[in-house]
């Protein structure tokens, strides 16, 4: 980090998945699909689904508490809470404010951030600016989703893809040669219709008609999203590496957004990374949107795969369209 800025890194990570699991076999009884189709097209075998009483803030809270504990930070020390989600508890108050109250993080500013599946990396980039500029010292960034609540369970094009979960990171100052080395964020709103929920906002407020037309559910043009994802994930990762002065040979681990195993493999090929350097949980979790990267990161840490000074590339794409990549030198 140059001049008056300071280095910012991840001090602690936490995650949670709802207990209830829906397997591909379960889905076979719900829509016209087969486990073989789902596995061959996506790599997904099962996904965790929140029960009717579990909202995004509940998952956020569990993951957030864990991250704080592992970072050795008290909730009162937090200056900022960002919850990246496309499935907030309600339009307002923000899920971040609900989490702030439950944590007792009385000194923290709190807001939600919506960049679909790229939301977690957008959140990390925003929090990093506040800490590197010394405006704040400590931030909690949570990626949390209950996509099951906005999924049309009779649409086989989408219902086989998604899962629920939450992951959280505590960000703070770290030693000069470690932490976040670069970001690359982007958006292309011309692709806004490729992934959308048309109803329930100010364009089409919720009405009996919007519900009848199922406009409160995710709609997706899968093949177009797929092509975009394969292109942009590789480009974003390489651009972020370039900004950090590193090349693909320097990368120890890729932590990609978990939308589809074929997309992940294509990105890994572009970075010339073997499977053992790519963190994958899409087979067990499906696409958890903003939660997928922090959950995958937490699982990799718990499995002992990530060591101090490893170079990690986190990369995501999502609705909007949006994308983001972050390069981190692990450790504090
Ligand atoms: N079971 C069986 N058949 C299905 C299913 C299913 N679950 N879903 C779709 N099909 C059918 C379609 O109806 C279509 O049939 P048709 O040709 O008769 O019209 C056919 O399968 C399409 O097959 P493919 O072209 O081989 O499918 P593809 O290889 O494109 O895979 C998939 C589809 C998995 C959706 C892929 O396009 C994809 O992963 N796209 C990206 C999705 C994604 O990443 N979304 C991100 C959302 S993130 C967010 O912001 C919430």
Coordinates of C-alpha atoms and ligand atoms in Angstrom, one line a residue:
X1 CA 0.0 0.0 0.0
X2 CA 1.2 3.5 -0.9
X3 CA 1.4 6.8 0.9
X4 CA -1.0 7.4 3.8
X5 CA -3.0 4.3 3.0
X6 CA -2.7 1.1 5.1
X7 CA -2.9 -2.6 4.2
X8 CA -6.2 -4.3 4.9
X9 CA -6.8 -8.0 5.3
X10 CA -9.2 -10.7 6.5
X11 CA -8.9 -11.2 10.3
X12 CA -11.5 -13.9 10.7
X13 CA -14.0 -15.9 8.6
X14 CA -17.2 -17.7 9.5
X15 CA -20.0 -19.4 7.6
X16 CA -23.2 -21.4 8.0
X17 CA -25.5 -23.5 5.9
X18 CA -29.1 -24.4 6.8
X19 CA -29.6 -28.0 8.1
X20 CA -32.2 -29.0 5.5
X21 CA -30.8 -30.5 2.3
X22 CA -32.6 -31.0 -1.0
X23 CA -30.9 -33.6 -3.2
X24 CA -31.2 -33.9 -7.0
X25 CA -33.3 -37.0 -6.4
X26 CA -35.8 -34.9 -4.3
X27 CA -36.0 -32.4 -7.3
X28 CA -36.8 -35.3 -9.6
X29 CA -40.1 -35.7 -7.7
X30 CA -40.8 -31.9 -8.0
X31 CA -40.0 -31.0 -11.7
X32 CA -39.3 -32.8 -15.0
X33 CA -35.5 -33.3 -14.5
X34 CA -32.9 -35.9 -13.6
X35 CA -30.0 -36.1 -11.3
X36 CA -27.8 -37.0 -14.2
X37 CA -28.9 -33.9 -16.2
X38 CA -28.2 -31.6 -13.2
X39 CA -24.8 -33.1 -12.4
X40 CA -23.6 -33.1 -16.0
X41 CA -24.8 -29.5 -16.7
X42 CA -23.9 -28.0 -13.3
X43 CA -21.9 -30.3 -11.0
X44 CA -24.6 -29.8 -8.3
X45 CA -25.7 -32.8 -6.3
X46 CA -27.5 -31.2 -3.4
X47 CA -28.1 -27.8 -1.8
X48 CA -29.0 -26.5 1.7
X49 CA -32.4 -24.8 2.0
X50 CA -33.6 -22.6 4.8
X51 CA -36.8 -23.6 6.7
X52 CA -39.8 -21.3 6.7
X53 CA -38.7 -19.5 9.9
X54 CA -35.2 -18.8 8.8
X55 CA -34.5 -15.4 7.1
X56 CA -31.3 -14.0 5.7
X57 CA -30.5 -12.1 8.8
X58 CA -30.5 -15.3 10.9
X59 CA -27.9 -16.9 8.7
X60 CA -25.9 -13.6 8.6
X61 CA -25.9 -13.5 12.4
X62 CA -24.5 -17.0 12.8
X63 CA -21.8 -16.5 10.2
X64 CA -21.0 -13.0 11.5
X65 CA -20.7 -14.2 15.1
X66 CA -18.3 -16.9 14.1
X67 CA -16.1 -14.5 12.0
X68 CA -15.9 -12.1 15.0
X69 CA -15.0 -14.9 17.4
X70 CA -12.2 -16.2 15.1
X71 CA -10.9 -12.6 14.5
X72 CA -10.9 -12.0 18.3
X73 CA -13.0 -8.9 17.8
X74 CA -15.9 -7.8 20.0
X75 CA -19.1 -6.6 18.2
X76 CA -18.8 -3.2 19.9
X77 CA -15.5 -2.7 18.1
X78 CA -17.0 -2.9 14.7
X79 CA -17.2 0.4 12.8
X80 CA -19.1 -0.9 9.8
X81 CA -21.4 -3.8 8.8
X82 CA -22.2 -4.5 5.2
X83 CA -24.6 -7.3 4.2
X84 CA -24.3 -8.2 0.6
X85 CA -27.6 -9.9 -0.4
X86 CA -30.3 -10.1 -3.1
X87 CA -32.7 -11.6 -0.5
X88 CA -32.9 -9.2 2.4
X89 CA -35.4 -9.9 5.2
X90 CA -37.6 -7.1 3.8
X91 CA -37.1 -4.0 1.7
X92 CA -36.3 -2.0 4.8
X93 CA -34.9 -1.8 7.4
X94 CA -31.7 -3.3 5.9
X95 CA -30.7 -6.8 6.9
X96 CA -27.4 -5.1 8.0
X97 CA -29.3 -3.1 10.6
X98 CA -31.2 -6.2 11.8
X99 CA -27.8 -7.9 12.2
X100 CA -26.2 -4.9 13.9
X101 CA -29.0 -4.9 16.6
X102 CA -28.7 -8.6 17.2
X103 CA -24.9 -8.5 17.5
X104 CA -25.1 -5.4 19.8
X105 CA -22.7 -3.7 17.4
X106 CA -23.8 -0.3 18.6
X107 CA -20.8 1.6 17.1
X108 CA -21.2 0.3 13.6
X109 CA -22.7 2.0 10.6
X110 CA -24.7 -0.6 8.7
X111 CA -26.1 -1.0 5.2
X112 CA -27.0 -3.6 2.6
X113 CA -25.3 -3.9 -0.7
X114 CA -26.9 -5.4 -3.8
X115 CA -24.7 -6.6 -6.6
X116 CA -26.3 -10.1 -6.9
X117 CA -23.7 -12.8 -6.9
X118 CA -20.8 -10.3 -7.0
X119 CA -22.1 -8.6 -3.9
X120 CA -19.6 -10.0 -1.4
X121 CA -16.6 -8.8 -3.4
X122 CA -18.3 -5.4 -3.9
X123 CA -18.7 -5.3 -0.1
X124 CA -15.1 -6.3 0.6
X125 CA -13.9 -3.5 -1.8
X126 CA -16.1 -0.9 -0.1
X127 CA -15.0 -1.9 3.4
X128 CA -11.4 -1.9 2.3
X129 CA -11.6 1.7 1.2
X130 CA -12.8 2.8 4.6
X131 CA -10.1 0.9 6.5
X132 CA -7.2 1.7 4.2
X133 CA -8.1 5.4 4.4
X134 CA -8.1 5.1 8.2
X135 CA -11.8 6.3 8.4
X136 CA -12.6 3.0 10.1
X137 CA -10.6 0.3 11.8
X138 CA -12.8 -2.8 11.6
X139 CA -15.6 -4.0 9.3
X140 CA -17.8 -7.1 9.1
X141 CA -18.7 -8.0 5.5
X142 CA -21.3 -10.7 5.1
X143 CA -22.6 -12.4 2.0
X144 CA -25.9 -14.1 2.8
X145 CA -28.8 -15.5 0.8
X146 CA -32.0 -17.4 1.1
X147 CA -32.5 -17.8 -2.6
X148 CA -35.0 -20.6 -2.0
X149 CA -37.5 -17.9 -1.0
X150 CA -37.4 -16.3 -4.5
X151 CA -37.1 -19.5 -6.5
X152 CA -40.0 -20.8 -8.5
X153 CA -39.9 -24.4 -7.4
X154 CA -41.9 -25.4 -10.5
X155 CA -39.3 -23.9 -13.0
X156 CA -36.7 -26.6 -13.8
X157 CA -34.5 -24.0 -15.5
X158 CA -33.8 -22.3 -12.2
X159 CA -34.9 -24.4 -9.2
X160 CA -32.1 -26.9 -9.6
X161 CA -29.4 -24.3 -9.4
X162 CA -29.7 -22.4 -6.1
X163 CA -29.0 -22.9 -2.4
X164 CA -29.1 -20.9 0.8
X165 CA -26.2 -20.0 3.2
X166 CA -24.1 -17.2 4.6
X167 CA -20.4 -16.4 4.9
X168 CA -18.7 -13.5 6.8
X169 CA -15.3 -11.9 7.0
X170 CA -13.9 -9.4 9.5
X171 CA -11.7 -6.9 7.8
X172 CA -9.0 -4.9 9.6
X173 CA -5.5 -3.5 9.2
X174 CA -2.7 -6.1 8.6
X175 CA 1.1 -6.0 8.2
X176 CA 2.3 -4.1 5.1
X177 CA 3.1 -6.9 2.8
X178 CA -0.1 -8.8 3.4
X179 CA -3.9 -8.4 2.8
X180 CA -5.9 -7.2 -0.1
X181 CA -3.6 -6.4 -3.1
X182 CA -6.1 -5.3 -5.7
X183 CA -9.7 -5.2 -6.8
X184 CA -11.4 -5.1 -10.2
X185 CA -15.1 -4.4 -10.1
X186 CA -17.4 -4.0 -13.1
X187 CA -21.0 -3.9 -14.4
X188 CA -22.8 -3.9 -17.7
X189 CA -26.5 -3.0 -17.2
X190 CA -27.3 -3.8 -20.8
X191 CA -27.5 -7.3 -19.6
X192 CA -30.0 -6.5 -16.9
X193 CA -32.7 -8.7 -18.3
X194 CA -30.6 -11.9 -18.4
X195 CA -31.1 -12.4 -14.6
X196 CA -34.0 -10.6 -12.9
X197 CA -37.0 -10.5 -10.6
X198 CA -39.5 -8.3 -12.4
X199 CA -42.1 -7.9 -9.7
X200 CA -42.1 -6.5 -6.2
X201 CA -40.2 -3.2 -6.8
X202 CA -41.3 0.3 -7.8
X203 CA -41.6 -0.8 -11.5
X204 CA -44.2 -3.5 -10.8
X205 CA -45.2 -3.2 -7.1
X206 CA -46.5 -6.5 -5.7
X207 CA -50.2 -7.1 -6.6
X208 CA -52.4 -10.1 -7.1
X209 CA -51.5 -9.9 -10.8
X210 CA -47.7 -9.8 -10.3
X211 CA -48.0 -12.8 -8.0
X212 CA -50.3 -14.7 -10.4
X213 CA -47.8 -14.0 -13.1
X214 CA -45.0 -15.3 -10.8
X215 CA -43.0 -12.1 -11.3
X216 CA -41.7 -12.4 -7.7
X217 CA -39.4 -15.3 -8.7
X218 CA -36.0 -15.4 -10.4
X219 CA -36.0 -15.5 -14.2
X220 CA -32.9 -16.3 -16.0
X221 CA -31.6 -16.7 -19.6
X222 CA -29.2 -19.5 -18.6
X223 CA -27.3 -20.0 -21.9
X224 CA -26.5 -16.2 -22.2
X225 CA -25.5 -15.9 -18.6
X226 CA -23.2 -19.0 -19.0
X227 CA -21.4 -17.4 -22.0
X228 CA -21.0 -14.1 -20.1
X229 CA -19.7 -15.9 -17.0
X230 CA -17.1 -17.9 -18.7
X231 CA -15.7 -14.8 -20.4
X232 CA -15.9 -12.3 -17.6
X233 CA -14.6 -14.5 -14.7
X234 CA -11.3 -15.1 -16.6
X235 CA -11.0 -11.5 -17.7
X236 CA -11.7 -10.1 -14.2
X237 CA -9.3 -12.5 -12.5
X238 CA -6.5 -11.6 -14.9
X239 CA -7.2 -7.8 -14.7
X240 CA -7.1 -7.9 -10.8
X241 CA -3.8 -9.9 -11.0
X242 CA -2.4 -7.3 -13.3
X243 CA -3.4 -4.5 -10.9
X244 CA -1.6 -6.2 -8.1
X245 CA 1.6 -6.7 -10.2
X246 CA 1.2 -10.5 -10.1
X247 CA 0.6 -13.0 -12.9
X248 CA -1.3 -16.3 -13.0
X249 CA 1.9 -18.3 -12.0
X250 CA 1.8 -16.5 -8.6
X251 CA -1.7 -17.8 -7.8
X252 CA -2.0 -20.4 -5.0
X253 CA -5.8 -20.7 -4.9
X254 CA -8.8 -19.6 -6.9
X255 CA -11.9 -19.0 -4.9
X256 CA -14.6 -18.6 -7.6
X257 CA -18.3 -17.8 -7.4
X258 CA -20.0 -21.2 -7.3
X259 CA -22.6 -21.1 -10.0
X260 CA -21.7 -24.1 -12.2
X261 CA -18.8 -26.5 -12.1
X262 CA -18.3 -26.1 -15.9
X263 CA -17.9 -22.3 -15.5
X264 CA -15.4 -22.9 -12.7
X265 CA -13.4 -25.3 -14.8
X266 CA -13.3 -22.9 -17.7
X267 CA -12.0 -20.1 -15.5
X268 CA -9.4 -22.5 -14.0
X269 CA -8.2 -23.4 -17.5
X270 CA -7.9 -19.7 -18.4
X271 CA -5.7 -19.2 -15.3
X272 CA -3.9 -22.5 -16.0
X273 CA -4.7 -23.8 -12.5
X274 CA -5.0 -27.5 -11.7
X275 CA -8.1 -28.7 -9.8
X276 CA -6.2 -28.9 -6.5
X277 CA -5.7 -25.1 -6.5
X278 CA -9.4 -24.4 -7.1
X279 CA -11.9 -24.2 -4.2
X280 CA -15.2 -25.9 -5.1
X281 CA -18.3 -26.6 -3.1
X282 CA -21.0 -26.1 -5.8
X283 CA -21.6 -29.9 -5.7
X284 CA -22.8 -29.6 -2.0
X285 CA -24.2 -26.1 -1.9
X286 CA -25.4 -25.1 -5.4
X287 CA -25.3 -21.4 -6.3
X288 CA -25.6 -19.3 -3.1
X289 CA -25.1 -16.0 -4.9
X290 CA -23.4 -13.5 -2.6
X291 CA -22.7 -16.2 0.1
X292 CA -20.9 -18.6 -2.2
X293 CA -17.4 -17.1 -2.0
X294 CA -17.2 -16.5 1.7
X295 CA -18.6 -20.0 2.5
X296 CA -16.1 -21.6 0.1
X297 CA -13.3 -19.6 1.6
X298 CA -14.3 -20.6 5.2
X299 CA -14.5 -24.3 4.2
X300 CA -11.0 -24.1 2.6
X301 CA -9.6 -22.5 5.8
X302 CA -11.2 -25.1 8.1
X303 CA -9.8 -27.8 5.8
X304 CA -6.3 -26.3 6.4
X305 CA -5.8 -25.7 2.7
X306 CA -4.8 -22.0 3.0
X307 CA -1.6 -20.9 4.6
X308 CA 0.0 -17.5 5.4
X309 CA 1.4 -15.7 2.3
X310 CA -0.7 -17.7 -0.1
X311 CA -2.0 -15.7 -3.0
X312 CA -5.8 -16.0 -3.4
X313 CA -7.9 -14.8 -6.3
X314 CA -11.6 -14.4 -5.5
X315 CA -13.7 -13.9 -8.6
X316 CA -17.5 -13.5 -9.1
X317 CA -20.1 -12.6 -11.7
X318 CA -23.8 -12.1 -11.2
X319 CA -27.0 -10.4 -12.1
X320 CA -26.9 -6.7 -13.1
X321 CA -24.8 -7.8 -14.9
X322 CA -21.9 -7.4 -12.4
X323 CA -18.5 -8.9 -11.8
X324 CA -15.6 -8.5 -9.4
X325 CA -12.2 -10.0 -8.6
X326 CA -10.0 -9.5 -5.5
X327 CA -6.4 -10.6 -5.0
X328 CA -5.3 -11.3 -1.4
X329 CA -2.0 -12.2 0.1
X330 CA -3.3 -14.3 3.0
X331 CA -2.4 -13.6 6.6
X332 CA -2.4 -10.8 9.1
Ligands
LIG1 N1 -33.6 -30.7 -16.2 C1 -33.7 -31.1 -17.5 N2 -33.7 -30.3 -18.5 C2 -33.6 -29.0 -18.3 C3 -33.4 -28.5 -17.0 C4 -33.5 -29.4 -15.9 N3 -33.3 -29.0 -14.7 N4 -33.3 -27.2 -17.1 C5 -33.3 -26.9 -18.4 N5 -33.5 -28.0 -19.1 C6 -33.6 -28.1 -20.6 C7 -34.1 -26.8 -21.2 O1 -35.5 -26.7 -21.1 C8 -33.6 -26.9 -22.6 O2 -34.4 -27.7 -23.3 P1 -34.8 -27.3 -24.8 O3 -33.5 -27.4 -25.6 O4 -35.8 -28.4 -25.2 O5 -35.4 -25.9 -24.8 C9 -32.3 -27.6 -22.4 O6 -32.3 -28.3 -21.1 C10 -31.0 -26.7 -22.3 O7 -30.0 -27.6 -22.3 P2 -28.5 -27.1 -22.5 O8 -28.4 -26.1 -23.6 O9 -27.6 -28.3 -22.7 O10 -28.2 -26.5 -21.1 P3 -26.9 -25.7 -20.7 O11 -25.7 -26.5 -21.0 O12 -27.0 -24.3 -21.2 O13 -27.1 -25.7 -19.1 C11 -27.6 -24.2 -17.4 C12 -28.2 -24.9 -18.5 C13 -27.1 -25.1 -16.3 C14 -28.7 -23.3 -16.8 C15 -26.4 -23.3 -17.8 O14 -26.8 -22.5 -18.9 C16 -25.9 -22.4 -16.8 O15 -25.4 -22.8 -15.8 N6 -26.1 -21.0 -17.0 C17 -25.6 -20.1 -16.0 C18 -26.5 -20.0 -14.8 C19 -26.0 -19.1 -13.8 O16 -24.8 -19.1 -13.5 N7 -26.8 -18.3 -13.2 C20 -26.3 -17.4 -12.3 C21 -27.4 -17.0 -11.5 S1 -26.8 -16.0 -10.2 C22 -27.8 -14.8 -9.6 O17 -27.6 -13.7 -9.9 C23 -28.9 -15.2 -8.7

